[in-house]
Coordinates of N, CA and C in Angstrom, one line a residue:
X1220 N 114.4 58.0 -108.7 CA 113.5 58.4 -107.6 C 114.4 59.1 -106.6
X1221 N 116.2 58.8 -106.9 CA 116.4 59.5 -105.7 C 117.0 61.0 -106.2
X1222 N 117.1 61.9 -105.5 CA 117.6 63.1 -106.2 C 118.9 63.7 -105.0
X1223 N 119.9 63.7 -105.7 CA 120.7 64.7 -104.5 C 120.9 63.6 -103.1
X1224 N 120.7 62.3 -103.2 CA 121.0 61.8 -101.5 C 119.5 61.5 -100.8
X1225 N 118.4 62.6 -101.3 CA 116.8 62.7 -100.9 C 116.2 61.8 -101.3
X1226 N 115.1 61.2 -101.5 CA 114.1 61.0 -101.9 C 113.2 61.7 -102.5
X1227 N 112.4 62.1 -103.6 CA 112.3 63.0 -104.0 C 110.5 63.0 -103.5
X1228 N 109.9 62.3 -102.5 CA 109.1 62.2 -101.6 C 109.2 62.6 -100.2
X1229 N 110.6 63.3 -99.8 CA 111.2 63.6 -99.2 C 110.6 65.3 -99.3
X1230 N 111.2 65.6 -100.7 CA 111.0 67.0 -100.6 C 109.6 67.4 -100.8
X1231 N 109.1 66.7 -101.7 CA 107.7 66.8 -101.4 C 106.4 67.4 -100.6
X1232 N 107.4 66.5 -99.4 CA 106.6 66.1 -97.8 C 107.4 67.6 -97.3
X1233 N 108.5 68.1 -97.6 CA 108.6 69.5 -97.1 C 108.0 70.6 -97.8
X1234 N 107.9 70.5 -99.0 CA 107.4 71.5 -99.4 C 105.3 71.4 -98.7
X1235 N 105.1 70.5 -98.5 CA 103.7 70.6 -98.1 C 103.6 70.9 -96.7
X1236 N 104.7 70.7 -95.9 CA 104.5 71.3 -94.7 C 104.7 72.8 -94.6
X1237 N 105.4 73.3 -95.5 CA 106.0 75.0 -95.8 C 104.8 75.4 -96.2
X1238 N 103.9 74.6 -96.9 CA 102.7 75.0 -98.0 C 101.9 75.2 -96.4
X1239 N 101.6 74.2 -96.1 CA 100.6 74.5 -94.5 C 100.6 75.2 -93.6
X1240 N 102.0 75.6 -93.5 CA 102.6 76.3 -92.2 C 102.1 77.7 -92.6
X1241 N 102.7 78.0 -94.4 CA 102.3 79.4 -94.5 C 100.5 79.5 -95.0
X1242 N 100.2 78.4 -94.7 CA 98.2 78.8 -95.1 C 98.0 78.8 -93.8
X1243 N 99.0 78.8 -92.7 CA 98.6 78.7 -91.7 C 98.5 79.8 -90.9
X1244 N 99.4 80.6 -91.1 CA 100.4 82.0 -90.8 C 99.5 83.0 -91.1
X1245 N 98.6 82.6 -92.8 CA 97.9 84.0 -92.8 C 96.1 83.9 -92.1
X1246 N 95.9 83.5 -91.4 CA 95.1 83.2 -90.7 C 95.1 84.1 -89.5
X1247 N 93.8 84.5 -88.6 CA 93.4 85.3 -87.6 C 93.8 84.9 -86.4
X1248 N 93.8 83.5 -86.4 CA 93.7 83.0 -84.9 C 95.4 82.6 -84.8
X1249 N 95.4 82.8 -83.1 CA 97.2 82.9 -82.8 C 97.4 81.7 -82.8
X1250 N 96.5 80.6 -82.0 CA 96.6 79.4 -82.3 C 96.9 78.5 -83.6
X1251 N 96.6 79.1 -84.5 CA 96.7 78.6 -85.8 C 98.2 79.3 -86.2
X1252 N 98.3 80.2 -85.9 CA 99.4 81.1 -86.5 C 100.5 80.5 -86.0
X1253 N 100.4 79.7 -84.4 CA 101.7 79.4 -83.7 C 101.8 77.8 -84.3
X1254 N 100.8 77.3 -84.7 CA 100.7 75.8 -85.3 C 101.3 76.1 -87.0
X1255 N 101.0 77.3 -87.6 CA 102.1 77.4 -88.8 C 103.5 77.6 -88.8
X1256 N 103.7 78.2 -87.6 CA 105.6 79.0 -87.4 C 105.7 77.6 -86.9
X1257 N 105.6 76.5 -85.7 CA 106.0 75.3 -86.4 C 106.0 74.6 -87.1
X1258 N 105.0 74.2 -87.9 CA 104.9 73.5 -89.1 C 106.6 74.3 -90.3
X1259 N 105.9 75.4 -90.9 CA 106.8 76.3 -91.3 C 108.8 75.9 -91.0
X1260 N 108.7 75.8 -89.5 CA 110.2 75.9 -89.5 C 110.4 74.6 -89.2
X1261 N 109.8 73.4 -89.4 CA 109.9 72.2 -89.4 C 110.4 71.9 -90.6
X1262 N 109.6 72.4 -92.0 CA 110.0 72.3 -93.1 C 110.7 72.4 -93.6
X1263 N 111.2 73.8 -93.0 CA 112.7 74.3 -93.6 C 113.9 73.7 -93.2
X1264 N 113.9 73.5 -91.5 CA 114.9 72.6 -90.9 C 115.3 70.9 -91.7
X1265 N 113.6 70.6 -92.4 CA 114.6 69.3 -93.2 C 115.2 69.6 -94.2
X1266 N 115.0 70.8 -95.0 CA 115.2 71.3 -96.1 C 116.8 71.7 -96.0
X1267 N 116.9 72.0 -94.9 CA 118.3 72.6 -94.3 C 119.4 70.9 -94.1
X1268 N 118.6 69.9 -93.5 CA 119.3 68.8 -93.4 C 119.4 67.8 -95.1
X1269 N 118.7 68.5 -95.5 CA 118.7 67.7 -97.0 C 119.6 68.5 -97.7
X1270 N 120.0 69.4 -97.1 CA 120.7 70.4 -98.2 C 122.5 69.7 -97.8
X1271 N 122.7 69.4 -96.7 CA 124.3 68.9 -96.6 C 124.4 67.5 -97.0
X1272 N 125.8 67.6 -97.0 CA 126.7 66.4 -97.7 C 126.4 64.9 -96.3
X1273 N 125.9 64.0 -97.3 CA 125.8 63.1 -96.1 C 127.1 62.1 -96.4
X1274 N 127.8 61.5 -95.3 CA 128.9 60.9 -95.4 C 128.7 59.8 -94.0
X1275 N 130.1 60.0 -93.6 CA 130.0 59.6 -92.2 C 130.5 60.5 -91.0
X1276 N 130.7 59.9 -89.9 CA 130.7 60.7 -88.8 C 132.0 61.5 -89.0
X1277 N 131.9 62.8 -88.8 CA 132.9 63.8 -89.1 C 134.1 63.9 -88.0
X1278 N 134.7 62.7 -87.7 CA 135.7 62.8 -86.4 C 136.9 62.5 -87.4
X1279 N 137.7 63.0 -87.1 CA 139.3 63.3 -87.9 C 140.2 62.0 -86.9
X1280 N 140.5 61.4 -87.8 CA 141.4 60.8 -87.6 C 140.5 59.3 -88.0
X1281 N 139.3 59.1 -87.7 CA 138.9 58.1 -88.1 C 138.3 57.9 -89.3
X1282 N 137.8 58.9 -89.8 CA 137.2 58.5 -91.5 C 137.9 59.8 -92.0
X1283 N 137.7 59.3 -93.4 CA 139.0 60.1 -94.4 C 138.4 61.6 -94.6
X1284 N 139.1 62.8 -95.1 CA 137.9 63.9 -95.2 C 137.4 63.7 -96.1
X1285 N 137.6 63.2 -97.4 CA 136.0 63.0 -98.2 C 135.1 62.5 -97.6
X1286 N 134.9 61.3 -97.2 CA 134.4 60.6 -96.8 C 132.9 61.6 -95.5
X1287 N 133.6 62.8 -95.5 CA 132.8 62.5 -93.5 C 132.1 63.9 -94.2
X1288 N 130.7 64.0 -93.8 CA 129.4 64.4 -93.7 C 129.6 65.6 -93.3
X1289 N 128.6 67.2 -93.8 CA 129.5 68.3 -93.1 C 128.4 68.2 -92.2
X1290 N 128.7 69.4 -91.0 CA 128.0 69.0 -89.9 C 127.5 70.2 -89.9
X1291 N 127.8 71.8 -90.4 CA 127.5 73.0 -90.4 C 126.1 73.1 -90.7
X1292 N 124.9 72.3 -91.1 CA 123.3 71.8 -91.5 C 122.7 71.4 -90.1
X1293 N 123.9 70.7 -89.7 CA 123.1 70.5 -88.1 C 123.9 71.3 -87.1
X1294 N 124.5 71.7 -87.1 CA 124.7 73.3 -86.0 C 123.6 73.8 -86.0
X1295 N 123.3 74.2 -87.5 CA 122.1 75.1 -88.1 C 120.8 74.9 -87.4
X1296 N 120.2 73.5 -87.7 CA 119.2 73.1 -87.5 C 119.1 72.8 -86.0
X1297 N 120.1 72.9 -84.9 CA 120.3 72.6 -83.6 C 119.9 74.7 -83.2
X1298 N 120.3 75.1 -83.6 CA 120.2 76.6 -83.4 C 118.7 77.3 -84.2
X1299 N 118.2 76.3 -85.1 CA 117.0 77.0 -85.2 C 116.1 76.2 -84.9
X1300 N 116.2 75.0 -84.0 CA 115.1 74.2 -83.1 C 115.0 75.1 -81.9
X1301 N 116.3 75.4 -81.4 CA 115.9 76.6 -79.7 C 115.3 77.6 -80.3
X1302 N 115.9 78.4 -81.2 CA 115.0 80.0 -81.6 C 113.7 79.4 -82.1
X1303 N 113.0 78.8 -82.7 CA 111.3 78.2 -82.7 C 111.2 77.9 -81.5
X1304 N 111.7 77.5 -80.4 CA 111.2 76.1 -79.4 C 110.5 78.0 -78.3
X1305 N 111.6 79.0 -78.4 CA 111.6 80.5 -77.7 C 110.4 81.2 -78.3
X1306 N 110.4 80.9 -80.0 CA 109.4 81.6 -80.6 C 108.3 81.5 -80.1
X1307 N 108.0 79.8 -80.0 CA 106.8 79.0 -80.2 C 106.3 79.8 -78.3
X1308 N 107.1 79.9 -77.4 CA 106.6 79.9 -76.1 C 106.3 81.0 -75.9
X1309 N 106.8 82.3 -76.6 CA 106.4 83.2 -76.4 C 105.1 83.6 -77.5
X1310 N 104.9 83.1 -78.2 CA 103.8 82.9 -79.2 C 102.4 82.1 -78.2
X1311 N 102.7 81.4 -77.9 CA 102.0 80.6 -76.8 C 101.8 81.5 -75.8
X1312 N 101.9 81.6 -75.1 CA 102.2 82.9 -74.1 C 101.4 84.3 -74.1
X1313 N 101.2 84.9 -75.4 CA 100.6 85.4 -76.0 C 99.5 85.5 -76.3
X1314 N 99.2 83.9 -77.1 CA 97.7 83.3 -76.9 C 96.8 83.0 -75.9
X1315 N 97.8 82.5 -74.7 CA 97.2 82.4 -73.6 C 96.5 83.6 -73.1
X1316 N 97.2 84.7 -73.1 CA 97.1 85.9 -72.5 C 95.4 87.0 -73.0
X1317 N 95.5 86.4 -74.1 CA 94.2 86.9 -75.0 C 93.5 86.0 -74.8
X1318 N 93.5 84.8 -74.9 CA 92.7 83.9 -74.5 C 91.7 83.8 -72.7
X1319 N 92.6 84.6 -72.0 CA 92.5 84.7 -71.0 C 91.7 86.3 -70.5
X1320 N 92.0 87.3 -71.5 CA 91.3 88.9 -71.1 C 90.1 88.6 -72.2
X1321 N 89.9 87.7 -73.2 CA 89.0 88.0 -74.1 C 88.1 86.9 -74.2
X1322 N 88.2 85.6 -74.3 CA 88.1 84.9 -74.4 C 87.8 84.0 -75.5
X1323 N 88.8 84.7 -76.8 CA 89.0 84.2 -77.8 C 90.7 84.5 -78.2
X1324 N 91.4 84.3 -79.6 CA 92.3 84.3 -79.5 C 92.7 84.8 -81.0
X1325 N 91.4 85.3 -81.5 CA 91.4 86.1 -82.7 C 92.2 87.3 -82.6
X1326 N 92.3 87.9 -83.6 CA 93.5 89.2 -83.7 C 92.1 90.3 -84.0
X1327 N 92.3 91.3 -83.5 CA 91.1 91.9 -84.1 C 91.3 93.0 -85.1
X1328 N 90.6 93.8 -86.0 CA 91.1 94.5 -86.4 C 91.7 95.7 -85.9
X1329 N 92.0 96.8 -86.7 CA 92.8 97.8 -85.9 C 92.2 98.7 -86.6
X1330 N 92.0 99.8 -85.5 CA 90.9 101.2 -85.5 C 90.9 101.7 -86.8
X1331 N 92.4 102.4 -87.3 CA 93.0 102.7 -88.2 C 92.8 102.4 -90.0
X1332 N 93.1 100.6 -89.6 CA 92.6 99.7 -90.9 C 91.6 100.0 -91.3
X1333 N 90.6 100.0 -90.2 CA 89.0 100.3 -90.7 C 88.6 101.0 -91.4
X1334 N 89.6 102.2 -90.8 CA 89.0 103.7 -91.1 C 89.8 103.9 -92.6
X1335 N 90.9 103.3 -92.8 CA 91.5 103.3 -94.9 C 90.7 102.7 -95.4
X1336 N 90.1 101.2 -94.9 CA 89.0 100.9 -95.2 C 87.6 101.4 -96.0
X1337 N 86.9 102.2 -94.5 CA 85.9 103.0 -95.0 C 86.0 104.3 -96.3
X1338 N 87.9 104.6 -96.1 CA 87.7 105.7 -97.0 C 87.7 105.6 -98.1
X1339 N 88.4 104.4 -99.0 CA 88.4 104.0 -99.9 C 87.4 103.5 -100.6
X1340 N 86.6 102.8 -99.6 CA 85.2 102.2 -100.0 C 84.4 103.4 -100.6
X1341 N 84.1 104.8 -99.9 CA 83.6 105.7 -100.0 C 84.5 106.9 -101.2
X1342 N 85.8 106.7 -101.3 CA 86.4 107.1 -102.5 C 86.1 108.7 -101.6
X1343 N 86.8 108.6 -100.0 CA 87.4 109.8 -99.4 C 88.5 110.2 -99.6
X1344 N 88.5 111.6 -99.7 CA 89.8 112.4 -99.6 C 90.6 111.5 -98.8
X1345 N 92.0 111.6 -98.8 CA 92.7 111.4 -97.1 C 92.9 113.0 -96.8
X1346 N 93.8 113.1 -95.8 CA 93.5 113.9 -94.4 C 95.1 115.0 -94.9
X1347 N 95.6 114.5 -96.2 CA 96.8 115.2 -96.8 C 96.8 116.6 -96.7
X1348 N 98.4 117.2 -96.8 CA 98.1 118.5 -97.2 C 98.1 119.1 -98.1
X1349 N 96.4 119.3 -98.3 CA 96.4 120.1 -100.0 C 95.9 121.8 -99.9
X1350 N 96.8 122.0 -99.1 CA 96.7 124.0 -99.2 C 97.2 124.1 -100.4
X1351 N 96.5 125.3 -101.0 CA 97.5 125.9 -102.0 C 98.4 127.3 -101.7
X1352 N 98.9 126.9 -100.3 CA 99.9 127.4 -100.1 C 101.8 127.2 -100.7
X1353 N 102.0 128.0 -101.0 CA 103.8 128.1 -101.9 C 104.3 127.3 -100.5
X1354 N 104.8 126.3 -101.3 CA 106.1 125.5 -100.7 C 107.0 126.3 -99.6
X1355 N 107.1 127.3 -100.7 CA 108.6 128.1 -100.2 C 108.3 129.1 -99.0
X1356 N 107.3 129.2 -98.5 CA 106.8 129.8 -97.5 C 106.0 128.8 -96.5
X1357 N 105.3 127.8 -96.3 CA 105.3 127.2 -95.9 C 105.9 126.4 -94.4
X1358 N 105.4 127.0 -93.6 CA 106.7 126.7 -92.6 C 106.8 125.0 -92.4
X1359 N 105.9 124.4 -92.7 CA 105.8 123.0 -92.4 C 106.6 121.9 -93.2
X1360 N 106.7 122.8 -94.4 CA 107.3 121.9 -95.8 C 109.0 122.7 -96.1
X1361 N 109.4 123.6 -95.3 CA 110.3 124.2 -95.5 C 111.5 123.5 -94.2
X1362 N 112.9 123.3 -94.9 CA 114.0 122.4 -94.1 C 114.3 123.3 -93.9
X1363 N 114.7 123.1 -92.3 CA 115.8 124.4 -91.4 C 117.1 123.5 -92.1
X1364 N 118.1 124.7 -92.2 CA 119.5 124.5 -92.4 C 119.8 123.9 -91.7
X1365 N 121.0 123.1 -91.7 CA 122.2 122.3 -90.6 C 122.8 123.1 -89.8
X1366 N 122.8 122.8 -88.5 CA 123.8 123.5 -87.6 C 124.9 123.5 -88.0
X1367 N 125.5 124.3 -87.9 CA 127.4 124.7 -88.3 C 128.1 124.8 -87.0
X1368 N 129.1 123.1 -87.2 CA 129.8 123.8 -85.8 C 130.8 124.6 -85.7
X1369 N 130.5 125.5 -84.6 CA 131.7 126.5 -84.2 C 133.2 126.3 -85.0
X1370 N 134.1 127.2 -85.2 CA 135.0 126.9 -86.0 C 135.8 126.2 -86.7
X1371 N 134.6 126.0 -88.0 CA 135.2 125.0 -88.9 C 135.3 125.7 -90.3
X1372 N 135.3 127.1 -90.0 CA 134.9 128.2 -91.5 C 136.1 128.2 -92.1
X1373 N 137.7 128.5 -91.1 CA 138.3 128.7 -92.5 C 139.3 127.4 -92.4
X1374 N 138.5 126.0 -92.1 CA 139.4 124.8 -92.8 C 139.4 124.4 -94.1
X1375 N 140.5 123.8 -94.4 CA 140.0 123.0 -96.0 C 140.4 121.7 -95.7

């Protein structure tokens, strides 16, 4: 039952919160989105502590170096608790702010989407350029040369 130091109920329980965080992510609402990016990096952060060597306390001089636990998993996990804790507020922040001019906190569509949307549905041209004008005349499709700077003609 145990795998690697873990429990293998352990990883389980992370992989289901990674599973939730990202069912959570692709979702409309910011609120839900900001309740996946924690969930999400909750998951990973144990994933990250399950990943190092457990031992004991890593102080030199009192346990042997086999013996001592690396610590570079919780640096890690200490540095990606602040960048979520920043994410999460400014994510929050965000929702507030729409929550506040709209009074929802849905994402709405975008003008644009719509309109690839409609064209496809309708099996429209897009807006490309299909002149049957020559390339080679073309002033739009034709590269201006590189500027040449000033006396570099007769180097080698």
């Amino acid at each position: 039952m145990r795998a690697g130091g873990a429990h293998l109920v352990s990883f389980i329980a992370i992989g289901v919160l990674v599973g939730c965080g990202v069912a959570l992510l692709l979702e409309r609402s910011l609120t839900r989105v900001l309740l996946g990016i924690i969930l999400t990096s909750n998951g990973i952060n144990l994933l990250i502590i399950f990943g190092g060597r457990s031992g004991r306390a890593p102080v030199v001089g009192v346990t042997e170096t086999e013996a001592m636990s690396d610590a570079l998993p919780q640096a890690m996990v200490l540095t990606a608790i602040v960048i979520t804790f920043g994410f999460t507020a400014f994510l929050l922040a965000i929702s507030y702010r729409s929550w506040y001019l709209s009074g929802d906190d849905e994402v709405p569509d975008d003008i644009e989407d719509r309109q690839i949307v409609r064209r496809a549905a309708t099996h429209e041209v897009s807006t490309a350029d299909l002149s049957d004008d020559d390339p080679g005349t073309d002033p739009e499709q034709i590269d201006s040369p590189a500027p040449r700077r000033p006396g570099r003609e007769g180097r080698s």
